[in-house]
Coordinates of C-alpha atoms in Angstrom, one line a residue:
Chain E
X65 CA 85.9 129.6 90.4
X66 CA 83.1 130.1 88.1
X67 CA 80.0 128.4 88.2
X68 CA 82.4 125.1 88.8
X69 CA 80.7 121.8 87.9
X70 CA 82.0 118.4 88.1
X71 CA 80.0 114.9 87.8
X72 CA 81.5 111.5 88.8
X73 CA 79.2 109.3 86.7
X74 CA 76.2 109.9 88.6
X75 CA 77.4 111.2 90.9
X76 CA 77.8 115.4 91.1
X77 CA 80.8 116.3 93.3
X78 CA 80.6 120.0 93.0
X79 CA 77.4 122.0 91.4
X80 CA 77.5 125.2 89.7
X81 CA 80.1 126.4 92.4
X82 CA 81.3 129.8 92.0
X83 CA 83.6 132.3 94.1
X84 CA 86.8 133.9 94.4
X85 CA 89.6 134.0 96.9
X86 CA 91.9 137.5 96.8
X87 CA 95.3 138.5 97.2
X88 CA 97.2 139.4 100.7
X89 CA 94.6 137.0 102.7
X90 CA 93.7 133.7 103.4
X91 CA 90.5 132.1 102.2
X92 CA 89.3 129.1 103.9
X93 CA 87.4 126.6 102.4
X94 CA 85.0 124.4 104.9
X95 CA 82.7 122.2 104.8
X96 CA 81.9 118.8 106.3
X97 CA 84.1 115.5 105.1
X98 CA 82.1 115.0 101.2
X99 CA 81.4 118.3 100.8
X100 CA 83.5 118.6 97.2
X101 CA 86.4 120.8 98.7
X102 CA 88.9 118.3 97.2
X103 CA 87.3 118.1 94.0
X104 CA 86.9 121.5 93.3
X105 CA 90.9 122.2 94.2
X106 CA 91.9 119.0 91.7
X107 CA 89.9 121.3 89.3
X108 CA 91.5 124.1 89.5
X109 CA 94.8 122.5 89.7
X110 CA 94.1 120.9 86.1
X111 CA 94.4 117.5 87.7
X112 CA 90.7 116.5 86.7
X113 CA 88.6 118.2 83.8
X114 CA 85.8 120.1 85.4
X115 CA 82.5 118.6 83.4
X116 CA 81.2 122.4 83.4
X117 CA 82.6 125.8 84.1
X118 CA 85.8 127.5 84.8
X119 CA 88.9 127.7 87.7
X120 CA 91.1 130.6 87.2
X121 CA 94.5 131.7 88.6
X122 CA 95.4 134.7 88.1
X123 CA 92.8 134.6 85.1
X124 CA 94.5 131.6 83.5
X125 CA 93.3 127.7 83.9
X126 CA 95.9 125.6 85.4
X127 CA 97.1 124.2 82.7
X128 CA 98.0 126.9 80.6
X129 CA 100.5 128.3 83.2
X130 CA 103.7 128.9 81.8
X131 CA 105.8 128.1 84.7
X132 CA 102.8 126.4 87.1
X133 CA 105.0 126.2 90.3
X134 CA 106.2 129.4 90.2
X135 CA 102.5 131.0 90.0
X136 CA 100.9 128.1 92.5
X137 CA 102.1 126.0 95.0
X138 CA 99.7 123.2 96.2
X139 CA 99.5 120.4 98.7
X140 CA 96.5 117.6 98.3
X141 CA 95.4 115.7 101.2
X142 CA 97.1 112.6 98.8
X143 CA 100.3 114.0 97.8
X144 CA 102.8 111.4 98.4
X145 CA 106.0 110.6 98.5
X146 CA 108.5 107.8 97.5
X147 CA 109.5 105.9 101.0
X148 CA 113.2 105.5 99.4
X149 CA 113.5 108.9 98.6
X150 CA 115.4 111.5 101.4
X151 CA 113.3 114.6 102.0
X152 CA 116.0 116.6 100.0
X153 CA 116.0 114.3 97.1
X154 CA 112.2 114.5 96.7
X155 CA 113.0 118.3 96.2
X156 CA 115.7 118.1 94.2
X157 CA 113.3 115.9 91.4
X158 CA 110.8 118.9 91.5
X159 CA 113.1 121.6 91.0
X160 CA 114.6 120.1 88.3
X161 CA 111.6 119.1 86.9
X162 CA 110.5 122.6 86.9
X163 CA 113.6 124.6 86.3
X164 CA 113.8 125.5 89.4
X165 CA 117.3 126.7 90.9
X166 CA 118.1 123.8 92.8
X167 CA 119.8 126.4 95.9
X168 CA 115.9 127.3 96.4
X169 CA 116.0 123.4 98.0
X170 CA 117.9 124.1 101.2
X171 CA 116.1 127.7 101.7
X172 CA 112.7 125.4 101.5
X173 CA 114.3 122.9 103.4
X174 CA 115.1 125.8 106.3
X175 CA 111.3 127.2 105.9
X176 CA 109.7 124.1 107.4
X177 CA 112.8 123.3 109.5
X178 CA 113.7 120.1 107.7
X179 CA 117.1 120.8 107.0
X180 CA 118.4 118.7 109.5
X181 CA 116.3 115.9 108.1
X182 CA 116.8 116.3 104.9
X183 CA 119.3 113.2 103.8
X184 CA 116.7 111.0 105.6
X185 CA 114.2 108.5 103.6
X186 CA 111.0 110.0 103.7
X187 CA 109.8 106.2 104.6
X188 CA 111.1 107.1 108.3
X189 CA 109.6 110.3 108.6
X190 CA 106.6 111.1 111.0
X191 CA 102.8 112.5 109.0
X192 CA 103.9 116.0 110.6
X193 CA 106.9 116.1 108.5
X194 CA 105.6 115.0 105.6
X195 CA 102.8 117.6 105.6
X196 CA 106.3 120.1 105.9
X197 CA 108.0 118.3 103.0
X198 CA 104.8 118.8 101.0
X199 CA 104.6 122.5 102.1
X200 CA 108.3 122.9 101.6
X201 CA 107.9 121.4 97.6
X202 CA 104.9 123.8 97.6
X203 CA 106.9 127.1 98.2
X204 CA 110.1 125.6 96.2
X205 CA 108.5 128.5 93.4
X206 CA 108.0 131.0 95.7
X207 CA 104.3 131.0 94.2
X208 CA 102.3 133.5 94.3
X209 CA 99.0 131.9 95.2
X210 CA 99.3 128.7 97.6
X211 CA 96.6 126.0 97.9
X212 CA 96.6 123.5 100.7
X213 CA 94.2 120.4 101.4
X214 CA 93.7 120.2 105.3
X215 CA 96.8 121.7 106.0
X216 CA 96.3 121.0 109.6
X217 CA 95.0 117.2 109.2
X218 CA 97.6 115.5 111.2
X219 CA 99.4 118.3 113.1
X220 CA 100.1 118.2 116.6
X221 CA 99.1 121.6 118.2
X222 CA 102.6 122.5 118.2
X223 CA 102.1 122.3 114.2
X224 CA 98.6 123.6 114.3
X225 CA 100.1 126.8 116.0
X226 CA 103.1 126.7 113.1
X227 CA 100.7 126.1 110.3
X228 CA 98.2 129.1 111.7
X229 CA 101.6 131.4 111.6
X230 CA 102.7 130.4 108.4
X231 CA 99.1 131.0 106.8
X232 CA 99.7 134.5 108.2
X233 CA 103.0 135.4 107.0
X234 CA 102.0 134.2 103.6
X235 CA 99.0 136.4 103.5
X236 CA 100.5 138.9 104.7
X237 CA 103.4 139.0 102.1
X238 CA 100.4 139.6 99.5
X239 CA 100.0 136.0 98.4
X240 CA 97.0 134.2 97.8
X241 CA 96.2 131.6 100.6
X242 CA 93.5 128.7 100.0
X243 CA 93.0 126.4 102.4
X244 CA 90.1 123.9 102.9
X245 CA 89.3 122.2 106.2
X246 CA 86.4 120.0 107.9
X247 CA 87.3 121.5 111.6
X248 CA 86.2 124.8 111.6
X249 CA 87.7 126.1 114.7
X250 CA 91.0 125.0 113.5
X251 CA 90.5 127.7 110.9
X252 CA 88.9 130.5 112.2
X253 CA 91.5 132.4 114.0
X254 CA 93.9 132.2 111.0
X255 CA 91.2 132.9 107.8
X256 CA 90.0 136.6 106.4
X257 CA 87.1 134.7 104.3
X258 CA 85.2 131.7 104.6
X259 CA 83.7 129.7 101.6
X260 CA 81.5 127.1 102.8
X261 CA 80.5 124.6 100.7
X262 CA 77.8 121.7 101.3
X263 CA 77.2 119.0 98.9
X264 CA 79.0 120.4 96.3
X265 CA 77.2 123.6 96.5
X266 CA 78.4 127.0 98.0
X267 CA 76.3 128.0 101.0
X268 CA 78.3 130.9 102.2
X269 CA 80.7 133.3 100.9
X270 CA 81.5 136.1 103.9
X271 CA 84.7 137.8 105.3
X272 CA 85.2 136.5 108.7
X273 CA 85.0 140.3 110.2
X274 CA 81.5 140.1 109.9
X275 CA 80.4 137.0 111.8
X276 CA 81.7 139.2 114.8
X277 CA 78.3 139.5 116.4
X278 CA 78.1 136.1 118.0
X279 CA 77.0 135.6 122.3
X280 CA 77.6 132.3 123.6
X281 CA 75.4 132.1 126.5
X282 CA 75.0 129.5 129.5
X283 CA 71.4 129.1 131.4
X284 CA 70.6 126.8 134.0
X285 CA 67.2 126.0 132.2
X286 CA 68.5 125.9 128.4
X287 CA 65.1 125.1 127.0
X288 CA 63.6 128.3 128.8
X289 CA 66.1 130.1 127.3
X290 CA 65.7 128.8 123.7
X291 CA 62.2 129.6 123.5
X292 CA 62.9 133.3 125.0
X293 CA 65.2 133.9 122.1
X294 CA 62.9 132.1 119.9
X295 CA 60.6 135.0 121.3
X296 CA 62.6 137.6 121.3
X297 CA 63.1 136.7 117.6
X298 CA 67.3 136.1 117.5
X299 CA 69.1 133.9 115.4
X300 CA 70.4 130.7 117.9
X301 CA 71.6 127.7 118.0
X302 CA 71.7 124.9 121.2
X303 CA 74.7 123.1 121.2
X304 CA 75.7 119.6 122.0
X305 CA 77.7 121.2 125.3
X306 CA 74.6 123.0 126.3
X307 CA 75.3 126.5 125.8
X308 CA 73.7 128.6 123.0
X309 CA 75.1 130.8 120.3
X310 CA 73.2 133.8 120.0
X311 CA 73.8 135.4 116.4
X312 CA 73.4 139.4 115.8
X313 CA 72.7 140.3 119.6
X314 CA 75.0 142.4 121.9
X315 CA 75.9 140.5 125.1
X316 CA 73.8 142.9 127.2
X317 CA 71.1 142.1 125.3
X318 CA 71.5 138.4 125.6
X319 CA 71.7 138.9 129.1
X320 CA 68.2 141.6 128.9
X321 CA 66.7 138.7 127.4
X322 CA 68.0 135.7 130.2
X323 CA 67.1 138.2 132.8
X324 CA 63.1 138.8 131.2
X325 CA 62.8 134.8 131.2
X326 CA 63.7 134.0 134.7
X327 CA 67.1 132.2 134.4
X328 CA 70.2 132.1 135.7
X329 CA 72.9 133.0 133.3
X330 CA 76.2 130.5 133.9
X331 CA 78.6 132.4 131.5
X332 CA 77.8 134.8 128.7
X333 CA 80.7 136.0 126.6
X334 CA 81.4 136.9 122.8
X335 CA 82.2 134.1 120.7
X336 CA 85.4 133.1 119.6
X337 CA 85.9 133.3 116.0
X338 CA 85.8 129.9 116.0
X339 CA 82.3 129.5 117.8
X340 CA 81.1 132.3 115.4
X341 CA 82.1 130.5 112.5
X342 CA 80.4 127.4 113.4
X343 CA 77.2 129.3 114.5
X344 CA 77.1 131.0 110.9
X345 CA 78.0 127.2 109.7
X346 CA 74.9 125.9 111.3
X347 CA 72.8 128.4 110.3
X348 CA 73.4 128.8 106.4
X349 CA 73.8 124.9 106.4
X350 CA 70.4 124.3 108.3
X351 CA 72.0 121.5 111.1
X352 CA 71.1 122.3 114.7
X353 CA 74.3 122.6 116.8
X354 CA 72.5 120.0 118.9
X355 CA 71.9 117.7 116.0
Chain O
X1340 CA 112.4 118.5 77.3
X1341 CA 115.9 118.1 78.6
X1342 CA 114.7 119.3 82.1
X1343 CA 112.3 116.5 82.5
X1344 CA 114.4 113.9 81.2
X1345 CA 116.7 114.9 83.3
X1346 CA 114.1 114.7 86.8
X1347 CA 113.3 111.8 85.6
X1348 CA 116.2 109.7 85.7
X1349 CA 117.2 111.6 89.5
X1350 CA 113.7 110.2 90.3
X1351 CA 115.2 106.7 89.3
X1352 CA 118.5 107.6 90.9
X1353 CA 117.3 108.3 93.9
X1354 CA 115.3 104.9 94.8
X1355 CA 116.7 102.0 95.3
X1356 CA 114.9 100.7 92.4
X1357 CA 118.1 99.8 90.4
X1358 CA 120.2 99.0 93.2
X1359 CA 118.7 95.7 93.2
X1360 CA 117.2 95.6 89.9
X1361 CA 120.1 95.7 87.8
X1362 CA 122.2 93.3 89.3
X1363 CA 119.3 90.6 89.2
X1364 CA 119.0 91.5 85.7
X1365 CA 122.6 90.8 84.8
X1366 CA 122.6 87.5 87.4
X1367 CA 119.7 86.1 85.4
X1368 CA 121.3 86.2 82.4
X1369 CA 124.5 85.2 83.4
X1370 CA 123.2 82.5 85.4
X1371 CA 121.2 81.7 82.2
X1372 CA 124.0 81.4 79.7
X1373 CA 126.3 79.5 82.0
X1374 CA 123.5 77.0 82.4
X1375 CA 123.1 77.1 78.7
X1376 CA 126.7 76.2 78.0
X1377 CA 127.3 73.5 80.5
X1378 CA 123.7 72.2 78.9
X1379 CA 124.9 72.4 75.6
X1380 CA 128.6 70.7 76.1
X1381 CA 126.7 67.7 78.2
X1382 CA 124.7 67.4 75.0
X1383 CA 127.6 66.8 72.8
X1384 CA 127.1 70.0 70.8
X1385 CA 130.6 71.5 69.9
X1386 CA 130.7 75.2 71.7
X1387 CA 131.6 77.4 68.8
X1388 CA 130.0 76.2 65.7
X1389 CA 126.5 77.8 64.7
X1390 CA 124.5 75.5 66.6
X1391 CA 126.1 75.5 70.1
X1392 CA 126.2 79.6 69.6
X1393 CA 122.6 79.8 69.0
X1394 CA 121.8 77.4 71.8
X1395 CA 124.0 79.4 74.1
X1396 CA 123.9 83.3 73.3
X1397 CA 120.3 84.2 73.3
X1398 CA 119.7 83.3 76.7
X1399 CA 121.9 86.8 77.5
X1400 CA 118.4 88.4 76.7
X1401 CA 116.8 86.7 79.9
X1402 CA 117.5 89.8 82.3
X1403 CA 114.9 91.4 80.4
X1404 CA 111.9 90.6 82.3
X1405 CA 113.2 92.1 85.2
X1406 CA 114.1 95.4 83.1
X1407 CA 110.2 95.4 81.9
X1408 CA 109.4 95.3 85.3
X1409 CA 111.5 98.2 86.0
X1410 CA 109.9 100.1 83.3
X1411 CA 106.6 99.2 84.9
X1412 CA 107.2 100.9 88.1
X1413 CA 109.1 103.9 86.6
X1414 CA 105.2 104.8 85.3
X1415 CA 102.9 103.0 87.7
X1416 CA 105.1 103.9 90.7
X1417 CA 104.0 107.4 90.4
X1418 CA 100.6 106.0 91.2
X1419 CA 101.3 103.4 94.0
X1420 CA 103.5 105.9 95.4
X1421 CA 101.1 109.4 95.0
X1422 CA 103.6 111.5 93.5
X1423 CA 101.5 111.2 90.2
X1424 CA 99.6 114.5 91.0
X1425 CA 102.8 116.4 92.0
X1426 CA 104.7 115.5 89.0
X1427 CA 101.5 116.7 87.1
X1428 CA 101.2 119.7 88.8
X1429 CA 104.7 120.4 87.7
X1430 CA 104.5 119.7 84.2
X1431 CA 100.9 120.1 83.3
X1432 CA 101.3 119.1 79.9
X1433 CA 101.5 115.3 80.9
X1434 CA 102.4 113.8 77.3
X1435 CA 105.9 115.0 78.3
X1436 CA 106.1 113.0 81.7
X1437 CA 105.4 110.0 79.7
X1438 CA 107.7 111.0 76.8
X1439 CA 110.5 111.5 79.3
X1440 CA 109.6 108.2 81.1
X1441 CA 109.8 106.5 77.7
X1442 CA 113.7 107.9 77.0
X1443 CA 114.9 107.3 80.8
X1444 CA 113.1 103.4 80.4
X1445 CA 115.0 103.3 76.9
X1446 CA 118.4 104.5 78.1
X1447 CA 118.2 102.0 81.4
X1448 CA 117.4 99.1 79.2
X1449 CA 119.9 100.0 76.7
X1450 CA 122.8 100.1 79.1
X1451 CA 121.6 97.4 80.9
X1452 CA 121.8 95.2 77.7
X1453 CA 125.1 96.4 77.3
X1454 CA 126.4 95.5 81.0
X1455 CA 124.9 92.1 80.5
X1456 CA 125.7 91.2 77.3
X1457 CA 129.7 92.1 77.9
X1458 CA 129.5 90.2 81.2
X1459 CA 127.2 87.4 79.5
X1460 CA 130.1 87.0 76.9
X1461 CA 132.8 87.3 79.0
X1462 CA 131.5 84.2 81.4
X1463 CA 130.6 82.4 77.9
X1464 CA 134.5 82.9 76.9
X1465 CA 135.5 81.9 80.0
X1466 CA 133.5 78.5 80.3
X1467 CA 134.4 77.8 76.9
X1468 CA 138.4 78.0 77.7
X1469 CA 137.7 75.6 80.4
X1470 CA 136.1 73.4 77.7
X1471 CA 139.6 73.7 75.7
X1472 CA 137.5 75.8 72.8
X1473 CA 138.5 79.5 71.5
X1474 CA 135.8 81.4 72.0
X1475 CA 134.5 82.9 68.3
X1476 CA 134.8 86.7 68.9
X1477 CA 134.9 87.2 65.0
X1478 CA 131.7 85.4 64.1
X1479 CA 128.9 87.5 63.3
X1480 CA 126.7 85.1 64.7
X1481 CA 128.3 86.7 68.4
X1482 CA 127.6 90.1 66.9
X1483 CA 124.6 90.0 66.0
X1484 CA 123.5 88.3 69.3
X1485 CA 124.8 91.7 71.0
X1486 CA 122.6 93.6 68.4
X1487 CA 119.8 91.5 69.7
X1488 CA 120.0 91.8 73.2
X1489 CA 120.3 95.2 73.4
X1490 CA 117.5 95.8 70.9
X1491 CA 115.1 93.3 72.7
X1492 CA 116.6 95.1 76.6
X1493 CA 115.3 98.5 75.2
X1494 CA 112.5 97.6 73.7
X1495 CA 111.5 95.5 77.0
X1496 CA 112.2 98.8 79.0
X1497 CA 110.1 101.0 77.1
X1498 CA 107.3 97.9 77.0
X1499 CA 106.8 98.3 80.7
X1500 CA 106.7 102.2 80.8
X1501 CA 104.0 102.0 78.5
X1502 CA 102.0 99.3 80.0
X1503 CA 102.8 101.1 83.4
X1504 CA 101.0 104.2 81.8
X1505 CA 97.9 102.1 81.2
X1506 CA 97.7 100.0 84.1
X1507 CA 98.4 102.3 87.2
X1508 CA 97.7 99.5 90.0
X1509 CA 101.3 98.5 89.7
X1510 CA 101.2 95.1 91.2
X1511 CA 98.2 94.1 89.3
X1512 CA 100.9 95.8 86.3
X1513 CA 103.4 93.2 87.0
X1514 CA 101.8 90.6 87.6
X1515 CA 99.6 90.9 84.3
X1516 CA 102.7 91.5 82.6
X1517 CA 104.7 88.7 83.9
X1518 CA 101.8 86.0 83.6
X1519 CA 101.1 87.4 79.8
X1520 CA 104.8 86.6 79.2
X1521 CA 105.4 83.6 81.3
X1522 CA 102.2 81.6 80.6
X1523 CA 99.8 83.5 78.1
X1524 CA 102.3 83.9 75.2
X1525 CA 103.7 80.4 76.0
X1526 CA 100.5 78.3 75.4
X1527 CA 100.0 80.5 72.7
X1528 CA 102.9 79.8 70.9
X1529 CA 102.7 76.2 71.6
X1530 CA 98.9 75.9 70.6
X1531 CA 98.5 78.2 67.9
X1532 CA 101.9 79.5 66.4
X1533 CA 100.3 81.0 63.6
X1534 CA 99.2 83.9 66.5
X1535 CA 101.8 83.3 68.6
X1536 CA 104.4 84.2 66.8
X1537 CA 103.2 87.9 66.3
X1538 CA 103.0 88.9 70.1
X1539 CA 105.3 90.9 71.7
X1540 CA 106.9 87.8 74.2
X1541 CA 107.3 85.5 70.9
X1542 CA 108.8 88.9 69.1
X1543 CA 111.3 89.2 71.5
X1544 CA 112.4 85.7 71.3
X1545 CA 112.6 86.5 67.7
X1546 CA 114.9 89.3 68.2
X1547 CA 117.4 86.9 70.3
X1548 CA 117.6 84.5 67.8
X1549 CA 116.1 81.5 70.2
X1550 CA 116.4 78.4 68.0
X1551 CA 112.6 78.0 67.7
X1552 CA 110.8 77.4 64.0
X1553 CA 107.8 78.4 64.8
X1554 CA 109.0 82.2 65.3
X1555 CA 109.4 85.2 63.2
X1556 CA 113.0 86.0 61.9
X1557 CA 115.2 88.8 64.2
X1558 CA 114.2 91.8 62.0
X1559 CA 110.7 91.1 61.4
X1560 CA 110.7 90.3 64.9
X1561 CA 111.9 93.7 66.0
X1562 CA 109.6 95.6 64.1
X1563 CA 106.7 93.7 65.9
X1564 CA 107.9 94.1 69.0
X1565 CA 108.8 97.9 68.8
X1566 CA 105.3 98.2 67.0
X1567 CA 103.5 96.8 70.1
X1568 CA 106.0 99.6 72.4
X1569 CA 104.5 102.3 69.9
X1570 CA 101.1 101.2 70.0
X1571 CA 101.1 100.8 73.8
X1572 CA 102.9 104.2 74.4
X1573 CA 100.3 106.0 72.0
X1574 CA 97.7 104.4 74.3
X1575 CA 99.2 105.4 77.4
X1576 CA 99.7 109.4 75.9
X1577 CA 96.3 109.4 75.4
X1578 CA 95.1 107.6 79.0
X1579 CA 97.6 109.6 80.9
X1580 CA 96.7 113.3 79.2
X1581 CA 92.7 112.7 79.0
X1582 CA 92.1 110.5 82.0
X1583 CA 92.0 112.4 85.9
X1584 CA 95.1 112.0 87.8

């Protein structure tokens, strides 16, 4: 992505954005509901024009891909099917489409354990299988670099937990693995990098091993606490629950600081990645937790 | 080229789409030239001269509404149905989508024209033994009748991909289409035949020989009507390769 602009009218849906998601891991693209994540994947999918600047893949726009779903696969939030059309059929119209050798349907087919489903009408199929049918038509290439639009929107956690294992097979069989999402715990355990972007604009660009330094910390007197940090001069954020994160500080230290101010510490532990991202979400986007 | 062609027509294949469609197509127009016939023998007009063929055979083009609409969701139905982006995403250079939409429309409106017009003449033949009349198998009149259906059926087909290109909501599509046809063309023709007569509707009346003065002979009538498919296809190349999907 470089330096990614496109306007609606108006209306500016992503501005100036610029960054770059590697090989062997799995970038994650958040940001709250709005934010331009769909936008800027339509533009690097050549399915809109970007009104300024460049996407890339592999160092090639979209459009001038040779064979496009054997170098990317990609599922959008609106990828859709035909409700008369059996799961296997919708495949077989892609592969042929794209040259594809039509054997590659039932491997796919196996992949996201539809096969059994396969000469059914997608019309009677539930949302979590037709997020695997659309993952399924996204792999038909075996593509290189795979793109997916709130993969997890949907899931049951049974699905959540698949989707998480697939990410991580993928990544780690050297492919490129985008993937955008609103919920940002639903991402953190699975992602190496994080993009976030806010209003069309990129925020944060970071590899998830350093958000690491995260205490979530629970006080009897939370406002007691908040102005000792605020003292102590640490990075924090009250949340809606009532604990606080605590960003770059050790848990001992956390708990030097609780101890210096007089109150009782409930439960202090290091985040989970997924409390880590949101605190570093919260702080590069300026929202209190609490807010 | 071949490959797309090719997914296109599974894509057809595998719907339902002409599992109903075709069969109402070739109902219609039997339907249509039975009802012709029986009109025309109450009338007093003998069966097999020039004027009870030309009352009779052109109705045989009839089906063809329901083949435009066919074309229309071929195209639009990519849109109602969101496979629009994924057939894009497979074949980024879109003009080809369209241009292999535009041969499958052909093709299905071709051989639908065929079906009907065998089936159309067939129940014709047989309503006219009834009558105690040979039907006129070596008249060219019959002949070129055939010619005209199945030119009027193809162009028809490849009418509604087009317009399906353009328009992507694709019940406003065929509603538009089928209201321009039905009533829009009609009052036209009526009112000011002088216009009339060179719209695509009045064209394909032309092509079927309908027995009306006011319209444009078959050829002339073809090339008006396979203009407008041109002209409308261009339109949609362009719409469907510059405009967001």
């Amino acid at each position: 992505m470089q330096a990614l602009t496109k306007r609606y009218g108006a209306h500016t849906a992503v501005e100036d954005l610029s960054f770059t998601a590697p090989a062997g891991a799995v970038t994650g693209v958040i940001g709250p509901n709005g934010a331009g994540k769909t936008t800027t994947f339509r533009c690097l999918l050549g399915l809109v024009d970007p009104t300024g600047g460049r996407a890339l893949i592999g160092g090639q726009p979209y459009r001038a891909l040779e064979a496009p779903r054997t170098c990317v696969g990609a599922v959008l939030e609106t990828t859709g099917f035909h409700p008369a059309r059996t799961g296997r059929s919708h495949l077989r119209v892609l592969a042929r489409a794209a040259g594809i050798d039509p054997a590659r349907v039932d491997d796919v087919l196996d992949v996201v354990a539809l096969r059994a489903d396969g000469g059914r009408r997608v019309g009677g199929y539930s949302l979590g299988m037709r997020q695997r049918l659309g993952i399924a038509a996204a792999m038909l290439g075996d593509p290189a670099v795979i793109v997916l639009d709130e993969p997890v929107n949907g899931l049951d956690p049974e699905g959540v937990v698949w989707m998480r294992r697939l990410l991580r097979t993928w990544a780690g069989q050297g492919r490129t693995v985008v993937v955008s999402s609103h919920l940002l715990a639903e991402l953190a355990q699975v992602v190496d990098r994080v993009v976030v972007i806010r209003g069309g604009r990129l925020v944060a660009e970071t590899d998830i091993g350093s958000l690491n330094h995260v205490v979530v910390v629970r006080v009897d007197r939370p406002d007691v606490m908040v102005a000792a940090l605020r003292a102590s001069g640490a990075g924090h954020e009250l949340r809606a629950d009532g604990a606080i994160a605590v960003r770059g500080r050790e848990p001992s230290e956390v708990g030097r600081v609780a101890a210096q101010a007089g109150v009782a510490v409930i439960e202090l532990a290091r985040a989970t990645p997924g409390e880590a991202l949101e605190a570093m979400f919260f702080a590069v986007t300026g929202d209190r937790g609490d807010g | 080229m071949g490959d797309l062609v090719a997914a296109e027509w599974l894509k057809l294949r595998t719907t339902r789409l002409l599992h109903g469609t075709a069969p109402a197509a070739l109902l219609i127009s039997l339907a249509a030239v039975i009802g012709s016939t029986l009109a025309a023998d109450r009338a007093g007009i003998a069966l097999e001269s020039t004027r009870g063929l030309r009352r009779i055979l052109p109705t045989t083009g009839t089906g063809a509404l329901v083949v435009l609409i066919v074309g229309i969701l071929v195209s639009a139905g990519e849109y109602r149905h969101g496979t629009a982006a994924d057939t894009f995403l497979t074949t980024p250079r879109r003009h080809r989508v369209v241009l292999a939409k535009v041969a499958v429309g052909a093709a299905v409106g071709l051989a639908v024209g065929a079906i009907t017009s065998a089936a159309c003449i067939t129940g014709a033949a047989a309503l006219f033994r009834l009558r105690g009349v040979t039907f006129p198998f070596d008249d060219a009149e019959v002949w070129q009748s055939v010619a005209g259906t199945l030119a009027y059926t193809t162009l028809f087909a490849v009418l509604g991909v087009a317009i399906g290109t353009m328009v992507r909501n694709q019940v406003f599509a065929v509603a538009a289409a089928l209201a321009w046809v039905g009533i829009v063309e009609h009052l036209l023709v009526n009112l000011a035949p002088g216009i009339g007569r060179w719209l695509p509707a009045a064209a394909g009346q032309a092509i079927l020989r309908t027995p009306l003065d006011r319209l444009l002979g078959p050829a002339a009538g073809a090339a008006v009507l396979a203009a407008f498919a041109l002209v409308i296809t261009a339109a949609g190349l362009r719409f469907t390769v510059t405009r967001d999907a």
